[in-house]
């Protein structure tokens, strides 16, 4: 998400750090957060804890709905991109082979 998010980031590493995170954010007078938490009960509970602590929370997990977490979403996206590259290279190779074959046929007819 680095490419899409230009603001400061705080990585909690675990939802067990919610209380410390709340103190840290309050000390810095940050009323709004974007939460990239897991799509599980613990992630939802942590999001609710931030709301209860008075933060305006933008729950970013909707962008990777259907995946356990942001990392699983990212890995899946990277695999799809790699598969597309492989398919594109395969199509290019097949097209090049066809063009080469046509070129040889034309040369043969000209002789």
PDB file of N, CA and C in Angstrom:
ATOM      1  N   UNK A   1       0.824  -1.196   0.000  1.00  0.00           N
ATOM      2  CA  UNK A   1       0.000   0.000   0.000  1.00  0.00           C
ATOM      3  C   UNK A   1       0.862   1.250   0.000  1.00  0.00           C
ATOM      4  N   UNK A   2       2.191   1.110   0.076  1.00  0.00           N
ATOM      5  CA  UNK A   2       3.056   2.286   0.114  1.00  0.00           C
ATOM      6  C   UNK A   2       2.820   3.204  -1.070  1.00  0.00           C
ATOM      7  N   UNK A   3       2.549   2.622  -2.236  1.00  0.00           N
ATOM      8  CA  UNK A   3       2.361   3.440  -3.432  1.00  0.00           C
ATOM      9  C   UNK A   3       1.106   4.300  -3.327  1.00  0.00           C
ATOM     10  N   UNK A   4       0.121   3.842  -2.577  1.00  0.00           N
ATOM     11  CA  UNK A   4      -1.170   4.509  -2.520  1.00  0.00           C
ATOM     12  C   UNK A   4      -1.357   5.382  -1.280  1.00  0.00           C
ATOM     13  N   UNK A   5      -0.577   5.148  -0.261  1.00  0.00           N
ATOM     14  CA  UNK A   5      -0.717   5.890   0.988  1.00  0.00           C
ATOM     15  C   UNK A   5       0.519   6.756   1.178  1.00  0.00           C
ATOM     16  N   UNK A   6       0.312   8.067   1.200  1.00  0.00           N
ATOM     17  CA  UNK A   6       1.444   8.985   1.309  1.00  0.00           C
ATOM     18  C   UNK A   6       1.632   9.537   2.719  1.00  0.00           C
ATOM     19  N   UNK A   7       0.745   9.214   3.636  1.00  0.00           N
ATOM     20  CA  UNK A   7       0.842   9.755   4.992  1.00  0.00           C
ATOM     21  C   UNK A   7       1.716   8.864   5.877  1.00  0.00           C
ATOM     22  N   UNK A   8       1.926   9.299   7.102  1.00  0.00           N
ATOM     23  CA  UNK A   8       2.732   8.536   8.053  1.00  0.00           C
ATOM     24  C   UNK A   8       2.034   7.230   8.417  1.00  0.00           C
ATOM     25  N   UNK A   9       2.840   6.235   8.755  1.00  0.00           N
ATOM     26  CA  UNK A   9       2.302   4.928   9.117  1.00  0.00           C
ATOM     27  C   UNK A   9       2.857   4.487  10.461  1.00  0.00           C
ATOM     28  N   UNK A  10       2.036   3.780  11.197  1.00  0.00           N
ATOM     29  CA  UNK A  10       2.450   3.172  12.451  1.00  0.00           C
ATOM     30  C   UNK A  10       2.073   1.704  12.362  1.00  0.00           C
ATOM     31  N   UNK A  11       3.042   0.833  12.501  1.00  0.00           N
ATOM     32  CA  UNK A  11       2.796  -0.601  12.425  1.00  0.00           C
ATOM     33  C   UNK A  11       2.706  -1.141  13.843  1.00  0.00           C
ATOM     34  N   UNK A  12       1.561  -1.747  14.173  1.00  0.00           N
ATOM     35  CA  UNK A  12       1.352  -2.274  15.522  1.00  0.00           C
ATOM     36  C   UNK A  12       1.957  -3.659  15.706  1.00  0.00           C
ATOM     37  N   UNK A  13       2.051  -4.437  14.664  1.00  0.00           N
ATOM     38  CA  UNK A  13       2.548  -5.814  14.682  1.00  0.00           C
ATOM     39  C   UNK A  13       1.614  -6.795  15.381  1.00  0.00           C
ATOM     40  N   UNK A  14       0.762  -6.319  16.247  1.00  0.00           N
ATOM     41  CA  UNK A  14      -0.180  -7.193  16.945  1.00  0.00           C
ATOM     42  C   UNK A  14      -1.309  -6.340  17.505  1.00  0.00           C
ATOM     43  N   UNK A  15      -2.514  -6.893  17.496  1.00  0.00           N
ATOM     44  CA  UNK A  15      -3.646  -6.158  18.073  1.00  0.00           C
ATOM     45  C   UNK A  15      -3.512  -6.039  19.591  1.00  0.00           C
ATOM     46  N   UNK A  16      -2.583  -6.785  20.174  1.00  0.00           N
ATOM     47  CA  UNK A  16      -2.350  -6.651  21.619  1.00  0.00           C
ATOM     48  C   UNK A  16      -1.722  -5.295  21.947  1.00  0.00           C
ATOM     49  N   UNK A  17      -1.286  -4.567  20.934  1.00  0.00           N
ATOM     50  CA  UNK A  17      -0.678  -3.252  21.131  1.00  0.00           C
ATOM     51  C   UNK A  17      -1.669  -2.099  20.963  1.00  0.00           C
ATOM     52  N   UNK A  18      -2.958  -2.373  20.957  1.00  0.00           N
ATOM     53  CA  UNK A  18      -3.956  -1.319  20.744  1.00  0.00           C
ATOM     54  C   UNK A  18      -3.851  -0.241  21.814  1.00  0.00           C
ATOM     55  N   UNK A  19      -3.758  -0.615  23.078  1.00  0.00           N
ATOM     56  CA  UNK A  19      -3.704   0.378  24.161  1.00  0.00           C
ATOM     57  C   UNK A  19      -2.485   1.288  24.005  1.00  0.00           C
ATOM     58  N   UNK A  20      -1.324   0.709  23.705  1.00  0.00           N
ATOM     59  CA  UNK A  20      -0.107   1.515  23.485  1.00  0.00           C
ATOM     60  C   UNK A  20      -0.285   2.434  22.285  1.00  0.00           C
ATOM     61  N   UNK A  21      -0.929   1.910  21.237  1.00  0.00           N
ATOM     62  CA  UNK A  21      -1.149   2.700  20.030  1.00  0.00           C
ATOM     63  C   UNK A  21      -2.084   3.868  20.312  1.00  0.00           C
ATOM     64  N   UNK A  22      -3.122   3.632  21.076  1.00  0.00           N
ATOM     65  CA  UNK A  22      -4.064   4.701  21.437  1.00  0.00           C
ATOM     66  C   UNK A  22      -3.316   5.813  22.170  1.00  0.00           C
ATOM     67  N   UNK A  23      -2.486   5.436  23.142  1.00  0.00           N
ATOM     68  CA  UNK A  23      -1.706   6.451  23.879  1.00  0.00           C
ATOM     69  C   UNK A  23      -0.792   7.221  22.936  1.00  0.00           C
ATOM     70  N   UNK A  24      -0.100   6.500  22.072  1.00  0.00           N
ATOM     71  CA  UNK A  24       0.824   7.129  21.123  1.00  0.00           C
ATOM     72  C   UNK A  24       0.085   8.129  20.218  1.00  0.00           C
ATOM     73  N   UNK A  25      -1.044   7.715  19.674  1.00  0.00           N
ATOM     74  CA  UNK A  25      -1.809   8.584  18.773  1.00  0.00           C
ATOM     75  C   UNK A  25      -2.390   9.784  19.518  1.00  0.00           C
ATOM     76  N   UNK A  26      -2.875   9.568  20.717  1.00  0.00           N
ATOM     77  CA  UNK A  26      -3.404  10.674  21.529  1.00  0.00           C
ATOM     78  C   UNK A  26      -2.308  11.678  21.871  1.00  0.00           C
ATOM     79  N   UNK A  27      -1.121  11.185  22.206  1.00  0.00           N
ATOM     80  CA  UNK A  27       0.007  12.071  22.527  1.00  0.00           C
ATOM     81  C   UNK A  27       0.371  12.968  21.343  1.00  0.00           C
ATOM     82  N   UNK A  28       0.100  12.490  20.152  1.00  0.00           N
ATOM     83  CA  UNK A  28       0.439  13.244  18.943  1.00  0.00           C
ATOM     84  C   UNK A  28      -0.774  13.959  18.337  1.00  0.00           C
ATOM     85  N   UNK A  29      -1.894  13.919  19.064  1.00  0.00           N
ATOM     86  CA  UNK A  29      -3.126  14.605  18.650  1.00  0.00           C
ATOM     87  C   UNK A  29      -3.563  14.216  17.235  1.00  0.00           C
ATOM     88  N   UNK A  30      -3.582  12.910  16.993  1.00  0.00           N
ATOM     89  CA  UNK A  30      -3.991  12.377  15.691  1.00  0.00           C
ATOM     90  C   UNK A  30      -5.394  11.789  15.831  1.00  0.00           C
ATOM     91  N   UNK A  31      -6.423  12.498  15.374  1.00  0.00           N
ATOM     92  CA  UNK A  31      -7.800  12.044  15.583  1.00  0.00           C
ATOM     93  C   UNK A  31      -8.312  11.058  14.535  1.00  0.00           C
ATOM     94  N   UNK A  32      -7.614  10.935  13.407  1.00  0.00           N
ATOM     95  CA  UNK A  32      -8.093  10.107  12.296  1.00  0.00           C
ATOM     96  C   UNK A  32      -7.050   9.054  11.970  1.00  0.00           C
ATOM     97  N   UNK A  33      -7.496   7.814  11.799  1.00  0.00           N
ATOM     98  CA  UNK A  33      -6.567   6.751  11.410  1.00  0.00           C
ATOM     99  C   UNK A  33      -7.177   5.898  10.305  1.00  0.00           C
ATOM    100  N   UNK A  34      -6.303   5.310   9.533  1.00  0.00           N
ATOM    101  CA  UNK A  34      -6.677   4.288   8.558  1.00  0.00           C
ATOM    102  C   UNK A  34      -6.152   2.973   9.112  1.00  0.00           C
ATOM    103  N   UNK A  35      -7.047   2.048   9.340  1.00  0.00           N
ATOM    104  CA  UNK A  35      -6.677   0.774   9.956  1.00  0.00           C
ATOM    105  C   UNK A  35      -6.617  -0.322   8.899  1.00  0.00           C
ATOM    106  N   UNK A  36      -5.448  -0.948   8.772  1.00  0.00           N
ATOM    107  CA  UNK A  36      -5.236  -2.058   7.845  1.00  0.00           C
ATOM    108  C   UNK A  36      -5.102  -3.338   8.672  1.00  0.00           C
ATOM    109  N   UNK A  37      -6.163  -3.682   9.353  1.00  0.00           N
ATOM    110  CA  UNK A  37      -6.127  -4.823  10.264  1.00  0.00           C
ATOM    111  C   UNK A  37      -6.664  -6.083   9.577  1.00  0.00           C
ATOM    112  N   UNK A  38      -6.427  -7.222  10.222  1.00  0.00           N
ATOM    113  CA  UNK A  38      -6.864  -8.502   9.662  1.00  0.00           C
ATOM    114  C   UNK A  38      -8.378  -8.574   9.555  1.00  0.00           C
ATOM    115  N   UNK A  39      -8.830  -9.356   8.590  1.00  0.00           N
ATOM    116  CA  UNK A  39     -10.259  -9.610   8.405  1.00  0.00           C
ATOM    117  C   UNK A  39     -10.695 -10.784   9.281  1.00  0.00           C
ATOM    118  N   UNK A  40     -10.543 -10.593  10.572  1.00  0.00           N
ATOM    119  CA  UNK A  40     -10.988 -11.615  11.525  1.00  0.00           C
ATOM    120  C   UNK A  40     -11.573 -10.918  12.748  1.00  0.00           C
ATOM    121  N   UNK A  41     -11.993 -11.714  13.723  1.00  0.00           N
ATOM    122  CA  UNK A  41     -12.624 -11.142  14.907  1.00  0.00           C
ATOM    123  C   UNK A  41     -11.682 -10.206  15.659  1.00  0.00           C
ATOM    124  N   UNK A  42     -10.424 -10.577  15.771  1.00  0.00           N
ATOM    125  CA  UNK A  42      -9.450  -9.737  16.482  1.00  0.00           C
ATOM    126  C   UNK A  42      -9.267  -8.393  15.779  1.00  0.00           C
ATOM    127  N   UNK A  43      -9.219  -8.406  14.462  1.00  0.00           N
ATOM    128  CA  UNK A  43      -9.096  -7.162  13.707  1.00  0.00           C
ATOM    129  C   UNK A  43     -10.312  -6.271  13.872  1.00  0.00           C
ATOM    130  N   UNK A  44     -11.496  -6.869  13.847  1.00  0.00           N
ATOM    131  CA  UNK A  44     -12.729  -6.091  14.033  1.00  0.00           C
ATOM    132  C   UNK A  44     -12.817  -5.526  15.452  1.00  0.00           C
ATOM    133  N   UNK A  45     -12.392  -6.322  16.411  1.00  0.00           N
ATOM    134  CA  UNK A  45     -12.401  -5.866  17.806  1.00  0.00           C
ATOM    135  C   UNK A  45     -11.437  -4.681  17.987  1.00  0.00           C
ATOM    136  N   UNK A  46     -10.255  -4.781  17.402  1.00  0.00           N
ATOM    137  CA  UNK A  46      -9.277  -3.692  17.505  1.00  0.00           C
ATOM    138  C   UNK A  46      -9.804  -2.427  16.838  1.00  0.00           C
ATOM    139  N   UNK A  47     -10.445  -2.571  15.687  1.00  0.00           N
ATOM    140  CA  UNK A  47     -11.037  -1.411  15.008  1.00  0.00           C
ATOM    141  C   UNK A  47     -12.068  -0.754  15.912  1.00  0.00           C
ATOM    142  N   UNK A  48     -12.916  -1.567  16.544  1.00  0.00           N
ATOM    143  CA  UNK A  48     -13.922  -1.044  17.476  1.00  0.00           C
ATOM    144  C   UNK A  48     -13.274  -0.368  18.684  1.00  0.00           C
ATOM    145  N   UNK A  49     -12.150  -0.913  19.143  1.00  0.00           N
ATOM    146  CA  UNK A  49     -11.439  -0.297  20.270  1.00  0.00           C
ATOM    147  C   UNK A  49     -10.957   1.111  19.903  1.00  0.00           C
ATOM    148  N   UNK A  50     -10.487   1.284  18.678  1.00  0.00           N
ATOM    149  CA  UNK A  50     -10.050   2.609  18.234  1.00  0.00           C
ATOM    150  C   UNK A  50     -11.231   3.581  18.165  1.00  0.00           C
ATOM    151  N   UNK A  51     -12.353   3.089  17.686  1.00  0.00           N
ATOM    152  CA  UNK A  51     -13.557   3.926  17.612  1.00  0.00           C
ATOM    153  C   UNK A  51     -13.983   4.335  19.027  1.00  0.00           C
ATOM    154  N   UNK A  52     -14.015   3.353  19.933  1.00  0.00           N
ATOM    155  CA  UNK A  52     -14.392   3.634  21.327  1.00  0.00           C
ATOM    156  C   UNK A  52     -13.432   4.631  21.982  1.00  0.00           C
ATOM    157  N   UNK A  53     -12.167   4.626  21.541  1.00  0.00           N
ATOM    158  CA  UNK A  53     -11.167   5.544  22.105  1.00  0.00           C
ATOM    159  C   UNK A  53     -11.325   6.953  21.534  1.00  0.00           C
ATOM    160  N   UNK A  54     -12.264   7.116  20.587  1.00  0.00           N
ATOM    161  CA  UNK A  54     -12.558   8.447  20.070  1.00  0.00           C
ATOM    162  C   UNK A  54     -11.941   8.790  18.735  1.00  0.00           C
ATOM    163  N   UNK A  55     -11.328   7.827  18.086  1.00  0.00           N
ATOM    164  CA  UNK A  55     -10.719   8.083  16.784  1.00  0.00           C
ATOM    165  C   UNK A  55     -11.736   7.937  15.665  1.00  0.00           C
ATOM    166  N   UNK A  56     -11.565   8.735  14.650  1.00  0.00           N
ATOM    167  CA  UNK A  56     -12.317   8.522  13.415  1.00  0.00           C
ATOM    168  C   UNK A  56     -11.509   7.473  12.653  1.00  0.00           C
ATOM    169  N   UNK A  57     -12.110   6.313  12.462  1.00  0.00           N
ATOM    170  CA  UNK A  57     -11.386   5.180  11.880  1.00  0.00           C
ATOM    171  C   UNK A  57     -11.899   4.893  10.474  1.00  0.00           C
ATOM    172  N   UNK A  58     -10.978   4.858   9.529  1.00  0.00           N
ATOM    173  CA  UNK A  58     -11.284   4.424   8.170  1.00  0.00           C
ATOM    174  C   UNK A  58     -10.805   2.974   8.068  1.00  0.00           C
ATOM    175  N   UNK A  59     -11.746   2.058   8.015  1.00  0.00           N
ATOM    176  CA  UNK A  59     -11.420   0.630   7.991  1.00  0.00           C
ATOM    177  C   UNK A  59     -11.017   0.231   6.570  1.00  0.00           C
ATOM    178  N   UNK A  60      -9.740   0.083   6.348  1.00  0.00           N
ATOM    179  CA  UNK A  60      -9.205  -0.198   5.016  1.00  0.00           C
ATOM    180  C   UNK A  60      -9.305  -1.678   4.642  1.00  0.00           C
ATOM    181  N   UNK A  61      -9.727  -2.529   5.575  1.00  0.00           N
ATOM    182  CA  UNK A  61      -9.825  -3.958   5.280  1.00  0.00           C
ATOM    183  C   UNK A  61     -10.866  -4.244   4.195  1.00  0.00           C
ATOM    184  N   UNK A  62     -11.742  -3.290   3.923  1.00  0.00           N
ATOM    185  CA  UNK A  62     -12.714  -3.493   2.844  1.00  0.00           C
ATOM    186  C   UNK A  62     -12.023  -3.626   1.493  1.00  0.00           C
ATOM    187  N   UNK A  63     -10.801  -3.100   1.375  1.00  0.00           N
ATOM    188  CA  UNK A  63     -10.057  -3.175   0.119  1.00  0.00           C
ATOM    189  C   UNK A  63      -9.437  -4.545  -0.115  1.00  0.00           C
ATOM    190  N   UNK A  64      -9.347  -5.346   0.930  1.00  0.00           N
ATOM    191  CA  UNK A  64      -8.825  -6.708   0.765  1.00  0.00           C
ATOM    192  C   UNK A  64      -9.789  -7.725   1.371  1.00  0.00           C
ATOM    193  N   UNK A  65     -11.081  -7.400   1.218  1.00  0.00           N
ATOM    194  CA  UNK A  65     -12.135  -8.303   1.672  1.00  0.00           C
ATOM    195  C   UNK A  65     -11.984  -9.641   0.944  1.00  0.00           C
ATOM    196  N   UNK A  66     -12.220 -10.710   1.629  1.00  0.00           N
ATOM    197  CA  UNK A  66     -12.057 -12.038   1.029  1.00  0.00           C
ATOM    198  C   UNK A  66     -10.669 -12.613   1.256  1.00  0.00           C
ATOM    199  N   UNK A  67      -9.796 -11.830   1.864  1.00  0.00           N
ATOM    200  CA  UNK A  67      -8.446 -12.287   2.195  1.00  0.00           C
ATOM    201  C   UNK A  67      -8.256 -12.174   3.702  1.00  0.00           C
ATOM    202  N   UNK A  68      -7.381 -12.998   4.253  1.00  0.00           N
ATOM    203  CA  UNK A  68      -7.135 -12.979   5.700  1.00  0.00           C
ATOM    204  C   UNK A  68      -6.609 -11.615   6.147  1.00  0.00           C
ATOM    205  N   UNK A  69      -5.673 -11.083   5.376  1.00  0.00           N
ATOM    206  CA  UNK A  69      -5.068  -9.809   5.747  1.00  0.00           C
ATOM    207  C   UNK A  69      -4.476  -9.131   4.512  1.00  0.00           C
ATOM    208  N   UNK A  70      -3.898  -7.973   4.712  1.00  0.00           N
ATOM    209  CA  UNK A  70      -3.327  -7.202   3.607  1.00  0.00           C
ATOM    210  C   UNK A  70      -2.196  -7.955   2.922  1.00  0.00           C
ATOM    211  N   UNK A  71      -1.388  -8.667   3.690  1.00  0.00           N
ATOM    212  CA  UNK A  71      -0.277  -9.410   3.102  1.00  0.00           C
ATOM    213  C   UNK A  71      -0.778 -10.511   2.163  1.00  0.00           C
ATOM    214  N   UNK A  72      -1.782 -11.268   2.592  1.00  0.00           N
ATOM    215  CA  UNK A  72      -2.328 -12.335   1.742  1.00  0.00           C
ATOM    216  C   UNK A  72      -2.879 -11.744   0.446  1.00  0.00           C
ATOM    217  N   UNK A  73      -3.547 -10.601   0.552  1.00  0.00           N
ATOM    218  CA  UNK A  73      -4.069  -9.906  -0.624  1.00  0.00           C
ATOM    219  C   UNK A  73      -2.925  -9.515  -1.552  1.00  0.00           C
ATOM    220  N   UNK A  74      -1.873  -8.950  -0.983  1.00  0.00           N
ATOM    221  CA  UNK A  74      -0.730  -8.492  -1.783  1.00  0.00           C
ATOM    222  C   UNK A  74      -0.034  -9.664  -2.477  1.00  0.00           C
ATOM    223  N   UNK A  75       0.187 -10.750  -1.761  1.00  0.00           N
ATOM    224  CA  UNK A  75       0.834 -11.931  -2.348  1.00  0.00           C
ATOM    225  C   UNK A  75       0.004 -12.462  -3.505  1.00  0.00           C
ATOM    226  N   UNK A  76      -1.302 -12.539  -3.331  1.00  0.00           N
ATOM    227  CA  UNK A  76      -2.201 -13.017  -4.386  1.00  0.00           C
ATOM    228  C   UNK A  76      -2.128 -12.096  -5.605  1.00  0.00           C
ATOM    229  N   UNK A  77      -2.132 -10.788  -5.345  1.00  0.00           N
ATOM    230  CA  UNK A  77      -2.067  -9.810  -6.445  1.00  0.00           C
ATOM    231  C   UNK A  77      -0.752  -9.939  -7.216  1.00  0.00           C
ATOM    232  N   UNK A  78       0.353 -10.141  -6.502  1.00  0.00           N
ATOM    233  CA  UNK A  78       1.658 -10.276  -7.152  1.00  0.00           C
ATOM    234  C   UNK A  78       1.715 -11.560  -7.986  1.00  0.00           C
ATOM    235  N   UNK A  79       1.127 -12.642  -7.470  1.00  0.00           N
ATOM    236  CA  UNK A  79       1.101 -13.902  -8.231  1.00  0.00           C
ATOM    237  C   UNK A  79       0.299 -13.736  -9.524  1.00  0.00           C
ATOM    238  N   UNK A  80      -0.833 -13.047  -9.441  1.00  0.00           N
ATOM    239  CA  UNK A  80      -1.651 -12.814 -10.637  1.00  0.00           C
ATOM    240  C   UNK A  80      -0.894 -11.985 -11.659  1.00  0.00           C
ATOM    241  N   UNK A  81      -0.189 -10.966 -11.190  1.00  0.00           N
ATOM    242  CA  UNK A  81       0.589 -10.133 -12.103  1.00  0.00           C
ATOM    243  C   UNK A  81       1.683 -10.951 -12.783  1.00  0.00           C
ATOM    244  N   UNK A  82       2.335 -11.829 -12.020  1.00  0.00           N
ATOM    245  CA  UNK A  82       3.387 -12.674 -12.587  1.00  0.00           C
ATOM    246  C   UNK A  82       2.795 -13.654 -13.603  1.00  0.00           C
ATOM    247  N   UNK A  83       1.628 -14.226 -13.299  1.00  0.00           N
ATOM    248  CA  UNK A  83       0.966 -15.131 -14.234  1.00  0.00           C
ATOM    249  C   UNK A  83       0.611 -14.403 -15.525  1.00  0.00           C
ATOM    250  N   UNK A  84       0.148 -13.163 -15.402  1.00  0.00           N
ATOM    251  CA  UNK A  84      -0.193 -12.376 -16.589  1.00  0.00           C
ATOM    252  C   UNK A  84       1.043 -12.115 -17.435  1.00  0.00           C
ATOM    253  N   UNK A  85       2.170 -11.834 -16.793  1.00  0.00           N
ATOM    254  CA  UNK A  85       3.418 -11.612 -17.530  1.00  0.00           C
ATOM    255  C   UNK A  85       3.829 -12.871 -18.276  1.00  0.00           C
ATOM    256  N   UNK A  86       3.714 -14.024 -17.610  1.00  0.00           N
ATOM    257  CA  UNK A  86       4.077 -15.299 -18.246  1.00  0.00           C
ATOM    258  C   UNK A  86       3.162 -15.559 -19.440  1.00  0.00           C
ATOM    259  N   UNK A  87       1.852 -15.336 -19.268  1.00  0.00           N
ATOM    260  CA  UNK A  87       0.906 -15.537 -20.364  1.00  0.00           C
ATOM    261  C   UNK A  87       1.204 -14.585 -21.518  1.00  0.00           C
ATOM    262  N   UNK A  88       1.555 -13.360 -21.200  1.00  0.00           N
ATOM    263  CA  UNK A  88       1.872 -12.378 -22.238  1.00  0.00           C
ATOM    264  C   UNK A  88       3.123 -12.797 -23.007  1.00  0.00           C
ATOM    265  N   UNK A  89       4.145 -13.260 -22.271  1.00  0.00           N
ATOM    266  CA  UNK A  89       5.367 -13.729 -22.945  1.00  0.00           C
ATOM    267  C   UNK A  89       5.080 -14.929 -23.828  1.00  0.00           C
ATOM    268  N   UNK A  90       4.207 -15.830 -23.343  1.00  0.00           N
ATOM    269  CA  UNK A  90       3.841 -17.013 -24.120  1.00  0.00           C
ATOM    270  C   UNK A  90       3.122 -16.602 -25.395  1.00  0.00           C
ATOM    271  N   UNK A  91       2.172 -15.662 -25.267  1.00  0.00           N
ATOM    272  CA  UNK A  91       1.451 -15.176 -26.455  1.00  0.00           C
ATOM    273  C   UNK A  91       2.409 -14.526 -27.446  1.00  0.00           C
ATOM    274  N   UNK A  92       3.373 -13.759 -26.929  1.00  0.00           N
ATOM    275  CA  UNK A  92       4.331 -13.096 -27.811  1.00  0.00           C
ATOM    276  C   UNK A  92       5.184 -14.130 -28.532  1.00  0.00           C
ATOM    277  N   UNK A  93       5.604 -15.166 -27.822  1.00  0.00           N
ATOM    278  CA  UNK A  93       6.423 -16.216 -28.428  1.00  0.00           C
ATOM    279  C   UNK A  93       5.635 -16.930 -29.514  1.00  0.00           C
ATOM    280  N   UNK A  94       4.383 -17.258 -29.253  1.00  0.00           N
ATOM    281  CA  UNK A  94       3.537 -17.924 -30.249  1.00  0.00           C
ATOM    282  C   UNK A  94       3.360 -17.014 -31.462  1.00  0.00           C
ATOM    283  N   UNK A  95       3.103 -15.730 -31.225  1.00  0.00           N
ATOM    284  CA  UNK A  95       2.937 -14.777 -32.327  1.00  0.00           C
ATOM    285  C   UNK A  95       4.221 -14.668 -33.133  1.00  0.00           C
ATOM    286  N   UNK A  96       5.360 -14.605 -32.453  1.00  0.00           N
ATOM    287  CA  UNK A  96       6.649 -14.528 -33.150  1.00  0.00           C
ATOM    288  C   UNK A  96       6.878 -15.779 -33.987  1.00  0.00           C
ATOM    289  N   UNK A  97       6.520 -16.946 -33.456  1.00  0.00           N
ATOM    290  CA  UNK A  97       6.685 -18.193 -34.202  1.00  0.00           C
ATOM    291  C   UNK A  97       5.814 -18.188 -35.452  1.00  0.00           C
ATOM    292  N   UNK A  98       4.579 -17.698 -35.324  1.00  0.00           N
ATOM    293  CA  UNK A  98       3.675 -17.639 -36.474  1.00  0.00           C
ATOM    294  C   UNK A  98       4.217 -16.682 -37.523  1.00  0.00           C
ATOM    295  N   UNK A  99       4.706 -15.528 -37.073  1.00  0.00           N
ATOM    296  CA  UNK A  99       5.255 -14.539 -38.003  1.00  0.00           C
ATOM    297  C   UNK A  99       6.481 -15.099 -38.714  1.00  0.00           C
ATOM    298  N   UNK A 100       7.315 -15.788 -37.978  1.00  0.00           N
ATOM    299  CA  UNK A 100       8.513 -16.393 -38.559  1.00  0.00           C
ATOM    300  C   UNK A 100       8.133 -17.440 -39.596  1.00  0.00           C
ATOM    301  N   UNK A 101       7.122 -18.229 -39.291  1.00  0.00           N
ATOM    302  CA  UNK A 101       6.650 -19.268 -40.199  1.00  0.00           C
ATOM    303  C   UNK A 101       6.098 -18.638 -41.480  1.00  0.00           C
ATOM    304  N   UNK A 102       5.312 -17.554 -41.323  1.00  0.00           N
ATOM    305  CA  UNK A 102       4.756 -16.856 -42.484  1.00  0.00           C
ATOM    306  C   UNK A 102       5.870 -16.281 -43.343  1.00  0.00           C
ATOM    307  N   UNK A 103       6.875 -15.717 -42.681  1.00  0.00           N
ATOM    308  CA  UNK A 103       7.999 -15.112 -43.397  1.00  0.00           C
ATOM    309  C   UNK A 103       8.735 -16.177 -44.206  1.00  0.00           C
ATOM    310  N   UNK A 104       8.947 -17.352 -43.627  1.00  0.00           N
ATOM    311  CA  UNK A 104       9.623 -18.443 -44.327  1.00  0.00           C
ATOM    312  C   UNK A 104       8.786 -18.918 -45.513  1.00  0.00           C
ATOM    313  N   UNK A 105       7.451 -18.972 -45.328  1.00  0.00           N
ATOM    314  CA  UNK A 105       6.569 -19.406 -46.411  1.00  0.00           C
ATOM    315  C   UNK A 105       6.623 -18.429 -47.575  1.00  0.00           C
ATOM    316  N   UNK A 106       6.640 -17.139 -47.279  1.00  0.00           N
ATOM    317  CA  UNK A 106       6.703 -16.124 -48.325  1.00  0.00           C
ATOM    318  C   UNK A 106       8.025 -16.230 -49.064  1.00  0.00           C
ATOM    319  N   UNK A 107       9.138 -16.386 -48.358  1.00  0.00           N
ATOM    320  CA  UNK A 107      10.446 -16.529 -48.986  1.00  0.00           C
ATOM    321  C   UNK A 107      10.472 -17.757 -49.886  1.00  0.00           C
ATOM    322  N   UNK A 108       9.883 -18.852 -49.423  1.00  0.00           N
ATOM    323  CA  UNK A 108       9.852 -20.088 -50.185  1.00  0.00           C
ATOM    324  C   UNK A 108       9.031 -19.897 -51.479  1.00  0.00           C
ATOM    325  N   UNK A 109       7.921 -19.195 -51.405  1.00  0.00           N
ATOM    326  CA  UNK A 109       7.090 -18.957 -52.591  1.00  0.00           C
ATOM    327  C   UNK A 109       7.795 -18.077 -53.591  1.00  0.00           C
ATOM    328  N   UNK A 110       8.617 -17.152 -53.118  1.00  0.00           N
ATOM    329  CA  UNK A 110       9.314 -16.218 -53.997  1.00  0.00           C
ATOM    330  C   UNK A 110      10.415 -16.904 -54.782  1.00  0.00           C
ATOM    331  N   UNK A 111      10.949 -17.976 -54.324  1.00  0.00           N
ATOM    332  CA  UNK A 111      12.066 -18.657 -54.978  1.00  0.00           C
ATOM    333  C   UNK A 111      11.579 -19.364 -56.151  1.00  0.00           C
TER     334      UNK A 111
END
